[in-house]
Amino acid sequence: MTEHTTGRPVDDAQREGHSADPHENRRQVLYWRLLARLFDPEEQAGLESASLAVVEDMGLPSALLDPQASVDSIVQRHPELAAEFDSLMVPEPDEDATSGRAAEVRRAALVSKVLLGVFATGSGAVSAGELARWQSDAGWLERALGCEPGGLRGGRPGAGASGAGGGTSPVGTGGRRTSPDLSRLFPEIGPELGAIEADLVRRMRLREVLADPRLAAQLTPSMSLIEQLLRDKGNLSGVALANAKSLIRRFVDEVAEVLRTQVEKASVGALDRSVPPKRVFRNLDLDRTIWKNLTNWSPKEERLYVDRLYYRHTARKTTPQRLIVVVDQSGSMVDSMVNCTILASIFAGLPKVDVHLIAYDTQALDLTPWVHDPFETLLRTNLGGGTDGTVAMALAQPKIAEPRNTVVVWISDFYEWQTEPLFESMAAIHRSGAKFIPVGSVTSSGRGSVNPWFRERFKDLGTPVLSGHVRKLVHELKTFLT
């Protein structure tokens, strides 16, 4: 790619005298600049000058090419652009050939600005102002995809939700077109935005953000953010501590809603056929009743005489159960710690289930008194440190009063420094008649690592390690407890 003395882009086809679409050339210049900026922090002078010529020729402000200018600031200076940014990336009906190609060049310039503002986050330290600018641009990306600011990030609008020039109007009312929410077509966009925001928070002083209620309210709770909050909670106070607790509770509530749904959908206990079916109309098995009484059919009267009614069994086997959850709270198991704390509280709400919760690293903590409130439980955890499961076993074993009615769930990567003694005590629990469930990871992603030494021995014991998605553990527990 080269350029004339005027700065206009020219490709090889034009140099050779062949006909070429100038609109297509300009659009390609803008997108090549977009790719270069995303993957290389170094500025490409040729692409920058060519893109500037294209932007000015389209009558757009040169600030679109300024990495330091947020979409919000551009819209404040040029209010007429707010409508163009709305639903910018939503497909629209074909335009006529010439005007359509020109519109695509203009759209490429605006799309490049939005994408670079959100995805070109660089590296190194981040200031509170830079985080606020990113949150603003993320709001404009959500608007460009046809949904409300904050819609992809869990309904928490960024600064872009209140930008100048009509920024507060609902999507579609002031924009160029009204279309379905594209976030449904690209479900990975929301988690990706959350991951970028979490990375930005990691690169800045978290306490500075928490001390600012406006910035803290715009944070998207994520597992990585919650990990930081739990690690740093002892150093927070006042407004910062209050905002940290608010973020943790918000995340706990969101995850609890998902896990509660999974528990409700999981299979329940087997039918207890030793209990006679209750003889009420709602339990009447009409099909079986007709089939069993077909011999009483009277062809002459065309009438079926029923001498016995059949009912469905609805009673299920429910006996009092004790669930003991032991969770490794070392640094590598934060995701599992959070998920299992919430999961334990959900099962604690089931009838006739006695739930106990123990967390450990090199020391063990009995969290049973707070098991019904995962928020309070997490505030009492102390993430990090080494791993010594024998201290947790010392708390867990005395809780096994009736082995046949007890299930012990042990969540860890099992990278222990006292391997033989710990495994022998776990095997003893299994031999006692209690159900022992070793779990390698209880994450949303399903990824995790387990010590191969323990994995092989659990397999030989007949209690293979559960690893993967949290749904696996939900299914195992629900089947046993109900």
Short mmCIF file of C-alpha atoms in Angstrom, two decimals:
data_model
loop_
_atom_site.label_atom_id
_atom_site.label_comp_id
_atom_site.label_asym_id
_atom_site.label_seq_id
_atom_site.Cartn_x
_atom_site.Cartn_y
_atom_site.Cartn_z
CA MET A 1 0.00 0.00 0.00
CA THR A 2 1.34 3.47 -0.96
CA GLU A 3 -0.13 6.97 -1.09
CA HIS A 4 -0.26 10.07 -3.32
CA THR A 5 1.29 13.36 -2.25
CA THR A 6 -2.23 14.32 -1.13
CA GLY A 7 -2.21 11.46 1.38
CA ARG A 8 -4.99 9.53 -0.41
CA PRO A 9 -4.50 5.72 -0.36
CA VAL A 10 -3.68 3.95 -3.61
CA ASP A 11 -3.34 0.21 -4.14
CA ASP A 12 -1.45 -1.85 -6.73
CA ALA A 13 -4.46 -2.07 -9.05
CA GLN A 14 -4.64 1.72 -9.32
CA ARG A 15 -0.89 2.05 -9.96
CA GLU A 16 -1.23 -0.43 -12.83
CA GLY A 17 -4.11 1.54 -14.32
CA HIS A 18 -6.81 -0.96 -13.61
CA SER A 19 -10.20 0.24 -12.40
CA ALA A 20 -10.69 -0.09 -8.63
CA ASP A 21 -13.39 0.92 -6.16
CA PRO A 22 -12.02 3.89 -4.18
CA HIS A 23 -14.55 3.30 -1.39
CA GLU A 24 -13.32 -0.27 -0.96
CA ASN A 25 -9.71 0.94 -0.83
CA ARG A 26 -10.54 3.46 1.88
CA ARG A 27 -12.45 0.91 3.92
CA GLN A 28 -9.50 -1.48 3.72
CA VAL A 29 -7.11 1.24 4.91
CA LEU A 30 -9.22 1.81 8.01
CA TYR A 31 -9.48 -1.87 8.83
CA TRP A 32 -5.76 -2.49 8.23
CA ARG A 33 -5.07 0.31 10.69
CA LEU A 34 -7.51 -1.31 13.13
CA LEU A 35 -5.67 -4.65 12.93
CA ALA A 36 -2.26 -3.00 13.22
CA ARG A 37 -3.33 -1.08 16.33
CA LEU A 38 -4.83 -4.18 17.95
CA PHE A 39 -1.77 -6.38 17.52
CA ASP A 40 1.15 -3.92 17.55
CA PRO A 41 1.46 -0.99 19.95
CA GLU A 42 3.85 0.75 17.56
CA GLU A 43 2.19 3.33 15.30
CA GLN A 44 2.36 2.64 11.55
CA ALA A 45 2.98 6.07 10.03
CA GLY A 46 1.76 5.18 6.54
CA LEU A 47 -1.52 3.72 7.78
CA GLU A 48 -2.04 6.63 10.17
CA SER A 49 -1.62 9.32 7.50
CA ALA A 50 -3.75 7.38 4.99
CA SER A 51 -6.50 6.86 7.58
CA LEU A 52 -6.43 10.57 8.48
CA ALA A 53 -6.99 11.46 4.84
CA VAL A 54 -9.94 9.06 4.64
CA VAL A 55 -11.55 10.36 7.83
CA GLU A 56 -11.23 14.01 6.82
CA ASP A 57 -12.54 13.25 3.32
CA MET A 58 -15.65 11.69 4.92
CA GLY A 59 -16.24 14.84 6.98
CA LEU A 60 -15.54 13.04 10.26
CA PRO A 61 -13.50 14.49 13.16
CA SER A 62 -9.83 13.51 13.29
CA ALA A 63 -10.32 12.71 17.00
CA LEU A 64 -11.67 9.33 15.84
CA LEU A 65 -8.02 8.36 15.31
CA ASP A 66 -6.83 9.65 18.70
CA PRO A 67 -6.29 6.69 21.09
CA GLN A 68 -6.66 9.03 24.10
CA ALA A 69 -10.08 10.33 23.07
CA SER A 70 -13.06 8.31 24.32
CA VAL A 71 -16.23 7.94 22.29
CA ASP A 72 -17.96 9.94 24.99
CA SER A 73 -15.67 12.94 24.49
CA ILE A 74 -16.11 12.77 20.70
CA VAL A 75 -19.89 12.69 21.05
CA GLN A 76 -19.80 15.63 23.44
CA ARG A 77 -18.04 17.70 20.79
CA HIS A 78 -20.00 16.27 17.88
CA PRO A 79 -23.51 15.40 19.19
CA GLU A 80 -24.73 14.46 15.72
CA LEU A 81 -22.55 11.32 15.84
CA ALA A 82 -24.45 9.80 18.79
CA ALA A 83 -27.19 8.51 16.48
CA GLU A 84 -24.58 6.95 14.18
CA PHE A 85 -22.88 5.06 17.01
CA ASP A 86 -26.22 3.59 18.15
CA SER A 87 -26.72 0.14 16.55
CA LEU A 88 -23.64 0.85 14.45
CA MET A 89 -22.72 -2.84 14.17
CA VAL A 90 -26.24 -4.16 13.61
CA PRO A 91 -26.91 -5.45 10.05
CA GLU A 92 -29.19 -3.27 7.95
CA PRO A 93 -30.95 -3.69 4.58
CA ASP A 94 -28.78 -3.19 1.48
CA GLU A 95 -28.37 0.38 0.36
CA ASP A 96 -27.96 1.45 -3.27
CA ALA A 97 -24.53 0.58 -4.65
CA THR A 98 -22.77 3.97 -4.55
CA SER A 99 -24.21 5.43 -1.35
CA GLY A 100 -23.94 2.01 0.34
CA ARG A 101 -20.19 1.79 -0.31
CA ALA A 102 -19.64 5.34 0.92
CA ALA A 103 -21.66 4.59 4.05
CA GLU A 104 -19.52 1.50 4.70
CA VAL A 105 -16.36 3.63 4.71
CA ARG A 106 -17.92 5.99 7.25
CA ARG A 107 -19.10 3.05 9.31
CA ALA A 108 -15.61 1.50 9.23
CA ALA A 109 -14.16 4.66 10.78
CA LEU A 110 -16.71 4.63 13.61
CA VAL A 111 -16.46 0.86 14.18
CA SER A 112 -12.66 1.10 14.37
CA LYS A 113 -12.93 3.75 17.07
CA VAL A 114 -15.29 1.67 19.19
CA LEU A 115 -13.32 -1.56 18.85
CA LEU A 116 -9.96 0.04 19.55
CA GLY A 117 -11.31 1.81 22.61
CA VAL A 118 -12.44 -1.50 24.10
CA PHE A 119 -9.90 -4.07 22.90
CA ALA A 120 -6.62 -2.11 22.54
CA THR A 121 -5.90 -1.80 26.25
CA GLY A 122 -2.11 -2.03 26.06
CA SER A 123 -0.05 -3.10 29.07
CA GLY A 124 1.39 -1.64 32.23
CA ALA A 125 -0.20 0.41 34.98
CA VAL A 126 -3.75 1.76 34.54
CA SER A 127 -5.13 4.91 36.15
CA ALA A 128 -8.65 5.36 37.49
CA GLY A 129 -9.34 7.75 34.61
CA GLU A 130 -8.28 5.15 32.05
CA LEU A 131 -10.56 2.57 33.64
CA ALA A 132 -13.46 5.04 33.53
CA ARG A 133 -12.73 5.76 29.86
CA TRP A 134 -12.70 2.06 29.06
CA GLN A 135 -16.03 1.54 30.85
CA SER A 136 -17.46 4.41 28.82
CA ASP A 137 -16.26 2.90 25.53
CA ALA A 138 -17.56 -0.53 26.56
CA GLY A 139 -20.99 1.08 26.98
CA TRP A 140 -20.77 2.47 23.44
CA LEU A 141 -19.78 -0.95 22.09
CA GLU A 142 -22.89 -2.41 23.69
CA ARG A 143 -24.98 0.33 22.07
CA ALA A 144 -23.29 -0.35 18.73
CA LEU A 145 -24.36 -4.01 19.05
CA GLY A 146 -27.96 -2.96 19.57
CA CYS A 147 -28.40 -3.38 23.32
CA GLU A 148 -28.56 -1.07 26.29
CA PRO A 149 -25.31 0.16 27.88
CA GLY A 150 -24.32 -2.47 30.42
CA GLY A 151 -26.46 -5.12 28.74
CA LEU A 152 -23.52 -7.36 27.89
CA ARG A 153 -21.87 -6.79 31.28
CA GLY A 154 -24.84 -7.74 33.43
CA GLY A 155 -26.93 -4.57 33.29
CA ARG A 156 -24.39 -2.18 34.81
CA PRO A 157 -24.09 0.86 32.52
CA GLY A 158 -20.79 2.62 32.07
CA ALA A 159 -20.25 6.31 31.51
CA GLY A 160 -21.35 5.85 27.91
CA ALA A 161 -24.90 5.46 29.12
CA SER A 162 -25.12 9.15 29.87
CA GLY A 163 -23.02 10.63 27.11
CA ALA A 164 -23.84 13.95 25.52
CA GLY A 165 -25.81 14.40 22.38
CA GLY A 166 -28.71 12.11 23.07
CA GLY A 167 -26.66 9.45 24.83
CA THR A 168 -29.45 8.79 27.32
CA SER A 169 -32.02 7.82 24.71
CA PRO A 170 -32.88 4.13 24.40
CA VAL A 171 -31.18 2.25 21.61
CA GLY A 172 -33.18 2.41 18.42
CA THR A 173 -35.05 5.62 19.23
CA GLY A 174 -32.30 8.00 18.20
CA GLY A 175 -30.19 5.63 16.12
CA ARG A 176 -30.16 4.88 12.42
CA ARG A 177 -31.99 1.60 12.74
CA THR A 178 -33.73 -0.62 15.27
CA SER A 179 -32.63 -4.28 15.30
CA PRO A 180 -32.57 -7.33 17.54
CA ASP A 181 -29.94 -7.52 20.28
CA LEU A 182 -26.79 -8.97 18.68
CA SER A 183 -25.49 -10.06 22.08
CA ARG A 184 -27.67 -13.16 21.67
CA LEU A 185 -25.74 -14.06 18.51
CA PHE A 186 -22.36 -13.57 20.18
CA PRO A 187 -22.71 -14.82 23.79
CA GLU A 188 -18.92 -14.79 24.27
CA ILE A 189 -18.75 -10.98 24.04
CA GLY A 190 -20.04 -10.42 27.58
CA PRO A 191 -17.48 -12.71 29.29
CA GLU A 192 -14.72 -11.23 27.12
CA LEU A 193 -15.59 -7.71 28.22
CA GLY A 194 -15.62 -8.90 31.82
CA ALA A 195 -12.15 -10.44 31.39
CA ILE A 196 -10.74 -7.23 29.91
CA GLU A 197 -12.20 -5.16 32.72
CA ALA A 198 -10.79 -7.57 35.31
CA ASP A 199 -7.35 -7.26 33.69
CA LEU A 200 -7.56 -3.46 33.83
CA VAL A 201 -8.52 -3.60 37.50
CA ARG A 202 -5.55 -5.90 38.18
CA ARG A 203 -3.24 -3.35 36.56
CA MET A 204 -4.35 -0.44 38.67
CA ARG A 205 -4.68 0.33 42.36
CA LEU A 206 -7.89 -1.48 43.29
CA ARG A 207 -8.24 0.48 46.50
CA GLU A 208 -8.31 3.71 44.50
CA VAL A 209 -11.27 2.40 42.50
CA LEU A 210 -13.13 1.12 45.56
CA ALA A 211 -12.74 4.47 47.28
CA ASP A 212 -14.66 6.10 44.42
CA PRO A 213 -18.34 5.00 44.62
CA ARG A 214 -18.96 6.01 40.99
CA LEU A 215 -16.11 3.83 39.66
CA ALA A 216 -16.88 0.97 42.03
CA ALA A 217 -20.53 0.89 40.92
CA GLN A 218 -19.40 0.43 37.30
CA LEU A 219 -17.18 -2.58 38.02
CA THR A 220 -18.41 -5.90 36.68
CA PRO A 221 -18.13 -8.59 39.38
CA SER A 222 -16.03 -11.50 38.10
CA MET A 223 -14.16 -14.38 39.66
CA SER A 224 -10.79 -12.64 39.25
CA LEU A 225 -12.13 -9.43 40.81
CA ILE A 226 -13.71 -11.31 43.72
CA GLU A 227 -10.41 -13.09 44.32
CA GLN A 228 -8.64 -9.74 44.62
CA LEU A 229 -11.30 -8.38 46.95
CA LEU A 230 -11.13 -11.44 49.20
CA ARG A 231 -7.34 -11.25 49.34
CA ASP A 232 -7.28 -7.51 50.10
CA LYS A 233 -10.33 -7.21 52.38
CA GLY A 234 -8.16 -6.98 55.49
CA ASN A 235 -6.55 -3.81 54.14
CA LEU A 236 -9.80 -2.04 53.31
CA SER A 237 -11.90 0.24 55.46
CA GLY A 238 -14.66 2.83 55.24
CA VAL A 239 -16.11 3.49 51.78
CA ALA A 240 -13.65 1.12 50.08
CA LEU A 241 -14.63 -1.80 52.33
CA ALA A 242 -18.34 -1.07 51.87
CA ASN A 243 -17.96 -1.04 48.09
CA ALA A 244 -15.92 -4.26 48.18
CA LYS A 245 -18.63 -6.01 50.21
CA SER A 246 -21.28 -4.75 47.78
CA LEU A 247 -19.38 -6.22 44.83
CA ILE A 248 -18.88 -9.57 46.59
CA ARG A 249 -22.57 -9.79 47.53
CA ARG A 250 -23.60 -8.90 43.98
CA PHE A 251 -21.40 -11.66 42.57
CA VAL A 252 -22.58 -14.18 45.16
CA ASP A 253 -26.22 -13.44 44.37
CA GLU A 254 -25.65 -13.83 40.63
CA VAL A 255 -23.79 -17.14 40.95
CA ALA A 256 -26.29 -18.42 43.52
CA GLU A 257 -29.15 -17.82 41.11
CA VAL A 258 -27.41 -19.91 38.43
CA LEU A 259 -26.47 -22.73 40.82
CA ARG A 260 -29.93 -22.77 42.39
CA THR A 261 -31.43 -23.31 38.95
CA GLN A 262 -29.01 -26.19 38.32
CA VAL A 263 -29.92 -27.80 41.64
CA GLU A 264 -33.62 -27.54 40.81
CA LYS A 265 -33.06 -29.14 37.39
CA ALA A 266 -30.87 -31.98 38.68
CA SER A 267 -32.35 -35.45 39.01
CA VAL A 268 -33.99 -36.27 42.32
CA GLY A 269 -34.02 -39.39 44.47
CA ALA A 270 -35.50 -42.70 43.34
CA LEU A 271 -39.16 -43.52 43.90
CA ASP A 272 -39.79 -45.30 47.18
CA ARG A 273 -42.11 -48.16 46.18
CA SER A 274 -42.26 -49.45 49.74
CA VAL A 275 -44.61 -46.55 50.47
CA PRO A 276 -48.16 -47.15 49.10
CA PRO A 277 -49.24 -44.47 46.59
CA LYS A 278 -51.53 -41.82 47.96
CA ARG A 279 -55.04 -42.47 46.66
CA VAL A 280 -55.94 -39.01 45.42
CA PHE A 281 -57.19 -37.95 42.00
CA ARG A 282 -53.96 -36.18 40.98
CA ASN A 283 -52.07 -39.49 41.39
CA LEU A 284 -54.58 -41.53 39.35
CA ASP A 285 -52.80 -43.50 36.59
CA LEU A 286 -55.59 -43.39 34.02
CA ASP A 287 -53.78 -45.27 31.24
CA ARG A 288 -52.84 -48.16 33.53
CA THR A 289 -56.33 -48.26 35.01
CA ILE A 290 -57.94 -48.62 31.55
CA TRP A 291 -55.39 -51.22 30.42
CA LYS A 292 -55.82 -53.40 33.51
CA ASN A 293 -59.63 -53.30 33.24
CA LEU A 294 -59.98 -54.01 29.51
CA THR A 295 -61.28 -57.51 30.31
CA ASN A 296 -64.34 -55.80 31.80
CA TRP A 297 -65.28 -54.13 28.53
CA SER A 298 -68.92 -54.72 27.50
CA PRO A 299 -69.29 -54.57 23.69
CA LYS A 300 -73.06 -54.69 23.96
CA GLU A 301 -73.25 -51.72 26.28
CA GLU A 302 -70.08 -50.12 24.93
CA ARG A 303 -69.05 -49.50 28.48
CA LEU A 304 -65.93 -50.26 30.53
CA TYR A 305 -66.52 -51.50 34.04
CA VAL A 306 -63.67 -50.63 36.40
CA ASP A 307 -63.25 -52.83 39.41
CA ARG A 308 -59.82 -51.43 40.46
CA LEU A 309 -58.11 -48.05 40.28
CA TYR A 310 -54.35 -47.69 39.90
CA TYR A 311 -52.32 -44.82 41.28
CA ARG A 312 -48.82 -43.50 40.59
CA HIS A 313 -46.04 -43.64 43.19
CA THR A 314 -44.88 -40.15 44.05
CA ALA A 315 -43.10 -40.69 47.37
CA ARG A 316 -39.32 -40.53 47.08
CA LYS A 317 -36.63 -41.87 49.32
CA THR A 318 -35.72 -39.08 51.69
CA THR A 319 -33.71 -39.84 54.79
CA PRO A 320 -31.83 -37.37 56.96
CA GLN A 321 -28.38 -36.83 55.42
CA ARG A 322 -25.22 -35.07 56.57
CA LEU A 323 -23.18 -33.29 53.92
CA ILE A 324 -19.62 -32.34 54.86
CA VAL A 325 -17.92 -30.06 52.35
CA VAL A 326 -14.16 -29.58 52.70
CA VAL A 327 -12.70 -26.89 50.43
CA ASP A 328 -9.06 -26.10 49.71
CA GLN A 329 -8.80 -22.30 49.94
CA SER A 330 -5.21 -22.03 48.68
CA GLY A 331 -4.55 -19.65 45.81
CA SER A 332 -5.06 -22.22 43.05
CA MET A 333 -8.58 -23.12 44.21
CA VAL A 334 -10.28 -19.72 44.52
CA ASP A 335 -12.88 -20.47 41.83
CA SER A 336 -13.85 -23.71 43.56
CA MET A 337 -13.90 -22.02 46.97
CA VAL A 338 -16.43 -19.43 45.82
CA ASN A 339 -18.62 -21.88 43.89
CA CYS A 340 -18.69 -24.50 46.64
CA THR A 341 -19.39 -22.00 49.39
CA ILE A 342 -22.46 -20.86 47.48
CA LEU A 343 -23.41 -24.44 46.58
CA ALA A 344 -23.17 -25.54 50.22
CA SER A 345 -25.55 -22.76 51.24
CA ILE A 346 -28.07 -23.89 48.62
CA PHE A 347 -28.00 -27.51 49.80
CA ALA A 348 -28.20 -26.28 53.39
CA GLY A 349 -31.62 -24.92 52.45
CA LEU A 350 -32.94 -28.35 51.41
CA PRO A 351 -35.13 -30.19 53.95
CA LYS A 352 -33.42 -32.82 56.12
CA VAL A 353 -29.90 -31.97 54.91
CA ASP A 354 -27.36 -31.14 57.61
CA VAL A 355 -24.54 -29.23 55.90
CA HIS A 356 -21.09 -28.60 57.36
CA LEU A 357 -18.40 -26.51 55.65
CA ILE A 358 -14.65 -26.58 56.32
CA ALA A 359 -12.05 -24.44 54.54
CA TYR A 360 -8.32 -25.03 54.80
CA ASP A 361 -4.84 -24.17 53.59
CA THR A 362 -2.17 -24.84 56.23
CA GLN A 363 -4.85 -24.22 58.86
CA ALA A 364 -8.49 -25.29 58.92
CA LEU A 365 -11.56 -23.20 59.67
CA ASP A 366 -15.03 -24.55 60.48
CA LEU A 367 -17.45 -22.27 58.63
CA THR A 368 -20.57 -24.28 59.48
CA PRO A 369 -22.21 -21.52 61.60
CA TRP A 370 -22.36 -19.28 58.51
CA VAL A 371 -23.07 -21.91 55.88
CA HIS A 372 -26.53 -20.49 55.13
CA ASP A 373 -25.01 -17.15 54.16
CA PRO A 374 -22.29 -17.54 51.50
CA PHE A 375 -21.50 -13.83 51.63
CA GLU A 376 -20.62 -13.95 55.32
CA THR A 377 -18.78 -17.23 54.78
CA LEU A 378 -16.53 -15.79 52.07
CA LEU A 379 -15.71 -12.79 54.21
CA ARG A 380 -14.30 -15.19 56.80
CA THR A 381 -12.04 -17.04 54.36
CA ASN A 382 -8.36 -16.32 54.17
CA LEU A 383 -7.18 -17.12 50.65
CA GLY A 384 -3.64 -18.17 49.86
CA GLY A 385 -0.89 -20.03 51.67
CA GLY A 386 0.18 -23.65 51.39
CA THR A 387 -1.93 -26.79 51.56
CA ASP A 388 -2.19 -29.28 54.41
CA GLY A 389 -5.31 -31.42 54.20
CA THR A 390 -4.56 -33.27 57.42
CA VAL A 391 -5.66 -30.25 59.48
CA ALA A 392 -9.01 -30.25 57.65
CA MET A 393 -9.37 -34.00 58.15
CA ALA A 394 -8.97 -33.47 61.91
CA LEU A 395 -12.12 -31.30 61.82
CA ALA A 396 -14.07 -33.44 59.34
CA GLN A 397 -13.70 -36.94 60.85
CA PRO A 398 -15.51 -36.20 64.17
CA LYS A 399 -18.51 -34.94 62.19
CA ILE A 400 -19.13 -38.40 60.69
CA ALA A 401 -21.61 -39.78 63.25
CA GLU A 402 -23.61 -42.09 60.93
CA PRO A 403 -21.42 -43.10 57.98
CA ARG A 404 -24.26 -44.61 55.94
CA ASN A 405 -26.09 -41.28 55.97
CA THR A 406 -23.04 -39.12 55.39
CA VAL A 407 -21.39 -37.77 52.25
CA VAL A 408 -18.00 -36.06 52.35
CA VAL A 409 -17.12 -33.81 49.40
CA TRP A 410 -13.43 -32.87 49.28
CA ILE A 411 -12.57 -30.12 46.80
CA SER A 412 -8.87 -29.66 46.08
CA ASP A 413 -6.19 -30.01 43.42
CA PHE A 414 -4.64 -32.48 45.94
CA TYR A 415 -1.15 -31.09 45.66
CA GLU A 416 -0.41 -31.91 49.29
CA TRP A 417 2.83 -32.22 51.18
CA GLN A 418 1.53 -35.02 53.43
CA THR A 419 0.17 -37.27 50.71
CA GLU A 420 0.21 -40.75 52.28
CA PRO A 421 -1.38 -39.88 55.67
CA LEU A 422 -4.11 -37.80 54.04
CA PHE A 423 -5.02 -40.45 51.48
CA GLU A 424 -5.16 -43.17 54.12
CA SER A 425 -7.62 -41.15 56.20
CA MET A 426 -9.76 -40.54 53.09
CA ALA A 427 -9.73 -44.25 52.28
CA ALA A 428 -10.80 -44.96 55.88
CA ILE A 429 -13.85 -42.70 55.40
CA HIS A 430 -14.75 -44.61 52.25
CA ARG A 431 -14.38 -48.00 53.97
CA SER A 432 -16.57 -46.84 56.88
CA GLY A 433 -19.58 -46.71 54.57
CA ALA A 434 -19.72 -42.95 54.10
CA LYS A 435 -19.83 -41.69 50.53
CA PHE A 436 -16.56 -39.92 49.74
CA ILE A 437 -16.51 -37.67 46.67
CA PRO A 438 -13.11 -36.21 45.68
CA VAL A 439 -13.51 -33.19 43.44
CA GLY A 440 -10.67 -31.68 41.44
CA SER A 441 -12.35 -28.49 40.28
CA VAL A 442 -15.75 -26.90 40.58
CA THR A 443 -15.54 -24.07 38.10
CA SER A 444 -17.73 -22.39 35.55
CA SER A 445 -15.21 -23.20 32.78
CA GLY A 446 -14.70 -26.83 33.79
CA ARG A 447 -10.91 -26.52 33.68
CA GLY A 448 -8.70 -27.66 36.52
CA SER A 449 -5.63 -29.64 37.51
CA VAL A 450 -5.41 -32.64 39.85
CA ASN A 451 -2.33 -34.30 41.35
CA PRO A 452 -1.85 -37.51 39.26
CA TRP A 453 -0.73 -39.43 42.37
CA PHE A 454 -4.07 -38.84 44.08
CA ARG A 455 -6.05 -39.29 40.87
CA GLU A 456 -4.72 -42.83 40.35
CA ARG A 457 -5.28 -43.88 43.95
CA PHE A 458 -8.83 -42.53 44.06
CA LYS A 459 -9.52 -44.47 40.86
CA ASP A 460 -8.18 -47.69 42.42
CA LEU A 461 -10.29 -47.01 45.50
CA GLY A 462 -13.42 -46.86 43.37
CA THR A 463 -14.01 -43.16 43.99
CA PRO A 464 -12.71 -41.43 40.85
CA VAL A 465 -12.07 -37.70 41.03
CA LEU A 466 -14.89 -35.53 39.73
CA SER A 467 -13.50 -32.70 37.65
CA GLY A 468 -15.06 -30.36 35.20
CA HIS A 469 -18.20 -28.31 35.32
CA VAL A 470 -20.03 -27.54 38.54
CA ARG A 471 -23.09 -29.32 37.08
CA LYS A 472 -21.35 -32.67 37.69
CA LEU A 473 -21.13 -32.05 41.41
CA VAL A 474 -24.70 -30.74 41.55
CA HIS A 475 -25.94 -33.95 39.93
CA GLU A 476 -23.94 -36.20 42.29
CA LEU A 477 -25.08 -34.40 45.43
CA LYS A 478 -28.72 -34.06 44.42
CA THR A 479 -28.95 -37.75 43.55
CA PHE A 480 -27.52 -38.81 46.91
CA LEU A 481 -29.31 -36.32 49.14
CA THR A 482 -32.87 -36.49 47.80
#
